[in-house]
Short mmCIF file of C-alpha atoms in Angstrom, two decimals:
data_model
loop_
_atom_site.label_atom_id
_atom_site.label_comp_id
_atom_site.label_asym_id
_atom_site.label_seq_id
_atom_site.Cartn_x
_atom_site.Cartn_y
_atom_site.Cartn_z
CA UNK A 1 4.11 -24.85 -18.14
CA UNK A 2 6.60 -22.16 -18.49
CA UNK A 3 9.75 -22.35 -16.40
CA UNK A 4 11.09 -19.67 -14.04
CA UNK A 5 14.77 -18.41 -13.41
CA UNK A 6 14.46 -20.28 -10.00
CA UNK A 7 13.64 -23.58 -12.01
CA UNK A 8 16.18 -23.14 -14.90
CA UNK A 9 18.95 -22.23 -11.94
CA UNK A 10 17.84 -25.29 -10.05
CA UNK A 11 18.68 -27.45 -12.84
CA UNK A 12 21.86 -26.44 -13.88
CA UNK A 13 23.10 -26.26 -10.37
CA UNK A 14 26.01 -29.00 -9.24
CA UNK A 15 26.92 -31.02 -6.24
CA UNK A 16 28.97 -27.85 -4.78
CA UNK A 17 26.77 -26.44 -1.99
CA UNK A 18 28.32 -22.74 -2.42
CA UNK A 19 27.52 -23.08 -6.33
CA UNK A 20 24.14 -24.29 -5.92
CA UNK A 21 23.01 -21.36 -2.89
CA UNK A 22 24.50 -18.86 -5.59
CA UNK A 23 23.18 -20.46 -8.63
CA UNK A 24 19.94 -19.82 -6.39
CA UNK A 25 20.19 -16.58 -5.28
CA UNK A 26 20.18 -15.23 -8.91
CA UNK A 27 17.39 -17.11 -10.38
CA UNK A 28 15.30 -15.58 -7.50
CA UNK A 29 16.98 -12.13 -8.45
CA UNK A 30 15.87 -12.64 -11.81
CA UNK A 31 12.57 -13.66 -10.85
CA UNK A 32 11.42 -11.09 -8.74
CA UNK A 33 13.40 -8.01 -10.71
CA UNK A 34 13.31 -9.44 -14.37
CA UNK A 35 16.23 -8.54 -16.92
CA UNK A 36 13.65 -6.57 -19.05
CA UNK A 37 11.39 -5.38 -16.34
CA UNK A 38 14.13 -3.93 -13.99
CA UNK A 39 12.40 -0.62 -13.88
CA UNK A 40 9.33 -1.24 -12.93
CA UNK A 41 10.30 -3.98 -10.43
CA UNK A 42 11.85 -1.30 -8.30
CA UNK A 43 9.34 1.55 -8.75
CA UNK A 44 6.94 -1.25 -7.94
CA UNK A 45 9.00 -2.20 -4.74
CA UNK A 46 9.06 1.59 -3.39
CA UNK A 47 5.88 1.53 -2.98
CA UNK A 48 6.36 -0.35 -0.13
CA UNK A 49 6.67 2.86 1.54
CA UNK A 50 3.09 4.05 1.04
CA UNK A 51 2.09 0.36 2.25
CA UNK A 52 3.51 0.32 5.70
CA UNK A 53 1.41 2.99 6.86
CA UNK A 54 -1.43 -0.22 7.77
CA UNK A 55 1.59 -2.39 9.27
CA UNK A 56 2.35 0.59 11.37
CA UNK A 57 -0.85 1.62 12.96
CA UNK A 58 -2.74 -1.16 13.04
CA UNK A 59 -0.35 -4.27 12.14
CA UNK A 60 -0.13 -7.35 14.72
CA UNK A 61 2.88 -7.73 16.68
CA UNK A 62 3.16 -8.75 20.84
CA UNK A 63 4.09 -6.92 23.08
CA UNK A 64 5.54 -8.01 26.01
CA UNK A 65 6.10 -4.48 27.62
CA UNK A 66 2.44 -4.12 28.00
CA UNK A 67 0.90 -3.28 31.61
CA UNK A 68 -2.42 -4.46 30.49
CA UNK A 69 -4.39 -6.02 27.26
CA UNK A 70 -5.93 -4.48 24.42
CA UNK A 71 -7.40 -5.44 21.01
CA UNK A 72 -5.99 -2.84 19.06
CA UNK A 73 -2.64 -3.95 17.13
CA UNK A 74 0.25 -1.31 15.72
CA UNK A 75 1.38 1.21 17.49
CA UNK A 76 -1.65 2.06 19.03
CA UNK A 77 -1.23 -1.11 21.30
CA UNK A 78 1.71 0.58 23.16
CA UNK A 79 -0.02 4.15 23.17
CA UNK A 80 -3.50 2.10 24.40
CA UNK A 81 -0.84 1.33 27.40
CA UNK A 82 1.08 4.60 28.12
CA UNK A 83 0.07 5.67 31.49
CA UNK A 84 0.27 9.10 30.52
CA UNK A 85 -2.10 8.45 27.58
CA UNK A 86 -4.60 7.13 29.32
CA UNK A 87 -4.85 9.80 32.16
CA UNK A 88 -4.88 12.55 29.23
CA UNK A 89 -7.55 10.85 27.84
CA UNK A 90 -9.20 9.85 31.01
CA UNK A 91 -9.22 6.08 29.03
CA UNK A 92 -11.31 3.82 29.95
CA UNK A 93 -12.69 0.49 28.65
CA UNK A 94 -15.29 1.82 25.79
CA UNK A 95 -12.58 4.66 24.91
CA UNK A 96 -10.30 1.98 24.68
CA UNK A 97 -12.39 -0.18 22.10
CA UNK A 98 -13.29 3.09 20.11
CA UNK A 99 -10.17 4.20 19.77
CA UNK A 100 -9.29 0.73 18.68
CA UNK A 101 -12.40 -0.01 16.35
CA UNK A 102 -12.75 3.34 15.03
CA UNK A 103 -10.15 3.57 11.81
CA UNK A 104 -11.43 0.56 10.05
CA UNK A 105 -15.21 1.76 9.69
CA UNK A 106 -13.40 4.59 7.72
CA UNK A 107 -11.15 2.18 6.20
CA UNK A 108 -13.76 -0.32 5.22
CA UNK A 109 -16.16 3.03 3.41
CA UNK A 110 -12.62 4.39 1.47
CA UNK A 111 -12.38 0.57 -0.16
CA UNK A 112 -15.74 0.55 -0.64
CA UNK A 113 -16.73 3.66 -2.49
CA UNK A 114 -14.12 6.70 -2.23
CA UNK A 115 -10.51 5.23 -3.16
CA UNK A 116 -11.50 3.56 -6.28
CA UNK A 117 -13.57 6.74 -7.59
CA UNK A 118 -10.31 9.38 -6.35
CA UNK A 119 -8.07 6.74 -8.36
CA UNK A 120 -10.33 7.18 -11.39
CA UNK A 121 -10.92 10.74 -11.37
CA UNK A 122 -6.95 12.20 -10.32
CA UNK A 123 -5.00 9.34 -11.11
CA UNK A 124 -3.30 6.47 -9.37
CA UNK A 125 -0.12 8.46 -8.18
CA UNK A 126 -1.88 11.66 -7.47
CA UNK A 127 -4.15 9.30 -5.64
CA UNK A 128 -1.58 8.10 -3.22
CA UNK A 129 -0.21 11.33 -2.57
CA UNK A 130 -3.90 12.85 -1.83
CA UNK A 131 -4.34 10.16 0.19
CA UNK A 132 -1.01 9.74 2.28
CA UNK A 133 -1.06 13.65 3.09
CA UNK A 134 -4.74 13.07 4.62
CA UNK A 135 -3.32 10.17 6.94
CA UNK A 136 -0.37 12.51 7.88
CA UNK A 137 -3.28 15.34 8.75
CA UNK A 138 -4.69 12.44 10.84
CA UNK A 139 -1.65 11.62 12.66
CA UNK A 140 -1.29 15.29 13.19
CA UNK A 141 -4.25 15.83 14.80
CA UNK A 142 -3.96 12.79 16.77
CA UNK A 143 -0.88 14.17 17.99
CA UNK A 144 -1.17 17.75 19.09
CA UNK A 145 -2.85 18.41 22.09
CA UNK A 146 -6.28 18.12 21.65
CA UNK A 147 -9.50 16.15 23.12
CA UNK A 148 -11.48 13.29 23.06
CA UNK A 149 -13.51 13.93 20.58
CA UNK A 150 -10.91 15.36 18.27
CA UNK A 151 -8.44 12.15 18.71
CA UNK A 152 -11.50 10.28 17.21
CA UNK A 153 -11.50 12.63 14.52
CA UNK A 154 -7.74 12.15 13.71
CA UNK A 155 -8.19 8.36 14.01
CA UNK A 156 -11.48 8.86 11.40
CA UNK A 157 -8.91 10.80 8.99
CA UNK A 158 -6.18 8.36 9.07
CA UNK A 159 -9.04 5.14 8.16
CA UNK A 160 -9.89 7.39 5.66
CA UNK A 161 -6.63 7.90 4.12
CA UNK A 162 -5.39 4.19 4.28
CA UNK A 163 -8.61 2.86 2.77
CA UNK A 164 -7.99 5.03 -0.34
CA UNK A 165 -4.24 4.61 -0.10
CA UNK A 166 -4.52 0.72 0.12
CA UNK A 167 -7.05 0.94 -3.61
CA UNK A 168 -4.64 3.20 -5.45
CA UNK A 169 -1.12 1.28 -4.56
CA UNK A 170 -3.27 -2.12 -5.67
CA UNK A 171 -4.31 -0.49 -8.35
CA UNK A 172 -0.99 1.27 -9.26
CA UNK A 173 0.60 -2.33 -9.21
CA UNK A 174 -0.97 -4.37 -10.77
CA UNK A 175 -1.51 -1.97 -13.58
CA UNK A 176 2.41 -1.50 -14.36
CA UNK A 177 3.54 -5.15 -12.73
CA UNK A 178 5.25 -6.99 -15.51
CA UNK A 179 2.59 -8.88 -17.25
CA UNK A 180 3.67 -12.79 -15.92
CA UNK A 181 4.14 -11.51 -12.05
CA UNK A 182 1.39 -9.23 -11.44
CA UNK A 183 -0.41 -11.33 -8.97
CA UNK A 184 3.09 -11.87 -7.50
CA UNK A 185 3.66 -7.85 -7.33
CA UNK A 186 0.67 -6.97 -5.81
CA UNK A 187 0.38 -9.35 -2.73
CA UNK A 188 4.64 -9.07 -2.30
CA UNK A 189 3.97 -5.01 -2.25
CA UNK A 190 1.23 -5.31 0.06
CA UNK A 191 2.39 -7.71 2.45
CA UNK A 192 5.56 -6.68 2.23
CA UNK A 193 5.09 -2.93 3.60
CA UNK A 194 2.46 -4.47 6.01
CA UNK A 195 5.02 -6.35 7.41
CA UNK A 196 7.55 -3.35 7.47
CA UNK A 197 5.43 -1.13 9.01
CA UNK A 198 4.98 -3.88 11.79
CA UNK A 199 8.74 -3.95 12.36
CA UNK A 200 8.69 -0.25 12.38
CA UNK A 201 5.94 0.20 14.96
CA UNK A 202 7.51 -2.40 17.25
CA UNK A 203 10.81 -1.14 17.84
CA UNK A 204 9.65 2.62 18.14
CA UNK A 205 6.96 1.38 20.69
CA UNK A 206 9.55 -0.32 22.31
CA UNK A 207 11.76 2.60 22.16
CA UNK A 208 9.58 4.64 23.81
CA UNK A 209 7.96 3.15 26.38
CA UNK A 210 10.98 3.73 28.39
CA UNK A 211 10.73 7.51 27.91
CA UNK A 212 8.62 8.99 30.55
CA UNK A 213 10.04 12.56 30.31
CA UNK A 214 8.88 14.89 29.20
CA UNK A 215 5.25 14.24 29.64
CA UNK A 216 3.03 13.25 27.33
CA UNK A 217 5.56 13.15 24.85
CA UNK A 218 6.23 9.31 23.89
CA UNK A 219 3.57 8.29 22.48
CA UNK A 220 2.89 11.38 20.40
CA UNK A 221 6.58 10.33 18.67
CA UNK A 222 5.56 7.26 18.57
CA UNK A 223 2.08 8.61 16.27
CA UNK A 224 4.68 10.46 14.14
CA UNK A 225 7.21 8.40 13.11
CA UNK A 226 5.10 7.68 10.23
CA UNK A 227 4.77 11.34 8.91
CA UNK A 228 8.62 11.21 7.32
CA UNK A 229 7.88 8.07 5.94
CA UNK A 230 4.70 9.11 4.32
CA UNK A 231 6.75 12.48 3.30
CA UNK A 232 9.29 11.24 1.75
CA UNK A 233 7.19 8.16 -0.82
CA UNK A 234 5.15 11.58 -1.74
CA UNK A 235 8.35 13.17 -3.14
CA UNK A 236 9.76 9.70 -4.70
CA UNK A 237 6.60 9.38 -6.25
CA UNK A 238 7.18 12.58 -8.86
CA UNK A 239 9.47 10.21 -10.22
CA UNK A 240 6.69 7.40 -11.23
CA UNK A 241 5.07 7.51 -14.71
CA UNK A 242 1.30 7.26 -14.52
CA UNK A 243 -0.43 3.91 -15.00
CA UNK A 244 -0.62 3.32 -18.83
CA UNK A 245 -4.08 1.89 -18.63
CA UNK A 246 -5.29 5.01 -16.76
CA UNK A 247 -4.05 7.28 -19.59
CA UNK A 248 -5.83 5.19 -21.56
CA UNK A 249 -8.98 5.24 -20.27
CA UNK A 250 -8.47 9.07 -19.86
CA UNK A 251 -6.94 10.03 -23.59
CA UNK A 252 -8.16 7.02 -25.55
CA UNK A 253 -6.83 8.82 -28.71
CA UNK A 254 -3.19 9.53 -27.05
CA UNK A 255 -1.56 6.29 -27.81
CA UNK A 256 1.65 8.01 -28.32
CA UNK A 257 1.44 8.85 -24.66
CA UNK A 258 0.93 5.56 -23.49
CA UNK A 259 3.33 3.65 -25.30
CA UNK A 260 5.95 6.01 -24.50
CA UNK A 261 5.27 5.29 -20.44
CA UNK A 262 4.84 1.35 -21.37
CA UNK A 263 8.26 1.48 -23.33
CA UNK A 264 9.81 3.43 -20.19
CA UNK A 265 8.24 0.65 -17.62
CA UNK A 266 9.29 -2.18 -20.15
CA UNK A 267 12.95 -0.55 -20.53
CA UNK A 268 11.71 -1.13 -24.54
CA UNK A 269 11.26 0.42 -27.71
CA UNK A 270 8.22 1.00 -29.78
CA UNK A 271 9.53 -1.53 -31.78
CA UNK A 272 10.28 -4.21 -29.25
CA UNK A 273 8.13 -7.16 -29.31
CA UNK A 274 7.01 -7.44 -25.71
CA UNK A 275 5.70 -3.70 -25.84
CA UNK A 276 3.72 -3.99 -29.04
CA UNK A 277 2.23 -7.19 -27.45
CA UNK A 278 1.42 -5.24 -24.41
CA UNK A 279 0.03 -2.43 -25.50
CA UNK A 280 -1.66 -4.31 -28.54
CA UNK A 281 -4.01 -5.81 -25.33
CA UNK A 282 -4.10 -2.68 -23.56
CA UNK A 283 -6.41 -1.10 -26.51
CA UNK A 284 -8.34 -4.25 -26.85
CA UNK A 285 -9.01 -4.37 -23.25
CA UNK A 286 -10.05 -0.56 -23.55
CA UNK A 287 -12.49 -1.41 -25.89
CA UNK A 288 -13.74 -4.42 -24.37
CA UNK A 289 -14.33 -2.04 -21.10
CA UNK A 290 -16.15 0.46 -23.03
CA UNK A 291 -18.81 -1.19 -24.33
CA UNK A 292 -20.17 -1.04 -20.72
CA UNK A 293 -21.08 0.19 -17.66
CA UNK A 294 -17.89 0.11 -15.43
CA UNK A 295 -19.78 2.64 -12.95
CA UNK A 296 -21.41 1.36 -9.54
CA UNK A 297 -24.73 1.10 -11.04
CA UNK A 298 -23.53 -1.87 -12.78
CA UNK A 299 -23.62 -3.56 -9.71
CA UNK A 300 -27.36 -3.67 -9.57
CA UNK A 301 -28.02 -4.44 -13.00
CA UNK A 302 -28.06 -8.00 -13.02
CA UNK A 303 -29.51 -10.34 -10.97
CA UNK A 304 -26.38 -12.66 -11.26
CA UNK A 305 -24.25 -9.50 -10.61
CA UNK A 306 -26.74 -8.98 -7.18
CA UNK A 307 -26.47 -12.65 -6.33
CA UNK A 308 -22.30 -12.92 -5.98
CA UNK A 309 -22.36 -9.30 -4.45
CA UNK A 310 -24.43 -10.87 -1.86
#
């Protein structure tokens, strides 16, 4: 079984305490941002960003501030108990369960059918930047003044949005994780900005429930304190290289291309052993792919297929 920087450090370390927690410390560095991965460890990592959009609106957290209980989580559980929210909204019980309830239908359709197809057709990164600006046109509209049936709308947008953004950062990761952490990469990144967002949406709902001037302004900060966030990942992200497998499956006959974005992620050279490797099973897995039908027809094609979909 192969041996990790946290293993190797753990074996060398001595009977000093302040050796052994340093010792430590830099096997995990060098476990979760690798000497010849460095790059793509921290373009990986920003997209923690994009990922705290879920923590934020809909991540669990208590709330002790509360006047009464709801089962929405995120910052919509401290807007679900704004006085002034509810009397703009005339909230009652149902309102209060659809407003709650309503993103994830959206959500759940996005995972299912539309963020995987967007990420095929534009791209992983232009698919988390299509994405994140249709959750910020959400938030928007959940923000300006507005009715009912329009908050629903904005809350319907934002679903939508997340459930695409969610398939295309997965995607994104664990096509340009180094090879021997990928699953690592793409629960960390996940997780990780779920988490953030959490933090995020707890301390501004805390923040503002003590604001109650001017009216009916609190909780729509609260709604957009997410917008900068989304803003700025959608300008870092001109900086990311697309996925090498994508441009693969798009320009099969571009190899240059993609080894020149897989020597970039690598910090490599044509030359360099681990990139050869890499790319060597990119093209095989290319044409293992392409002898079938990767489309959602597949799905329906074989009755073992039918069996584990059910």
């Amino acid at each position: 079984m192969p041996t990790t920087a946290v293993d190797r450090g753990n074996r060398a370390s001595t009977g000093d305490p302040s050796s052994n927690h340093k010792i430590f410390i830099m096997g995990l560095l060098e476990t979760f941002l690798p000497p010849s991965d460095r790059y793509a460890a921290l373009l990986l990592y920003g997209m923690v960003l994009a990922a705290c959009f879920n923590g934020y609106d809909a991540g669990k957290y208590p709330t002790p501030f509360q006047n009464h209980e709801t089962n929405e989580q995120g910052i919509m559980t401290v807007i679900l108990a704004d006085e002034q929210f509810i009397e703009y909204y005339n909230v009652d019980a149902t309102r209060t369960g659809t407003i709650a309830t309503v993103p994830w239908a959206t959500t759940g359709l996005a995972q299912l059918f539309v963020g995987g197809t967007l990420a095929s057709l534009v791209g992983r990164r232009w698919a988390v930047r299509i994405s994140i600006s249709f959750m910020i046109l959400g938030v928007v509209v959940q923000s300006v003044p507005n009715t009912y049936g329009v908050l629903i709308l904005g809350r319907l947008m934002t679903g939508l949005g997340f459930g695409c953004v969610y398939i295309a950062i997965s995607l994104y990761v664990a096509e340009c994780a180094p090879r021997l952490l990928c699953g690592s990469f793409v629960g960390t990144v996940n997780q990780f900005g779920y988490q953030l967002g959490t933090l995020i949406a707890f301390w501004t709902g805390y923040g503002m429930s003590f604001h109650k001037s001017p009216y009916n302004v609190a909780w729509r900060v609260s709604k957009l304190v997410q917008v900068p966030i989304g803003i700025a990942f959608v300008i870092i992200s001109f900086w990311y290289p697309e996925s090498p497998r994508w441009l693969l499956e798009k320009q099969p006959d571009n190899h240059d291309r993609v080894m020149k974005v897989l020597c970039k992620l690598r910090m490599g050279t044509p030359n360099s052993e681990h990139v050869r490797t890499e790319f060597n099973e990119l093209i095989a897995a290319h044409q293992a792919r392409s002898k079938f039908d990767t489309g959602y027809k597949g799905l329906f094609k074989s009755a073992g297929i039918q069996k584990r979909l059910l």
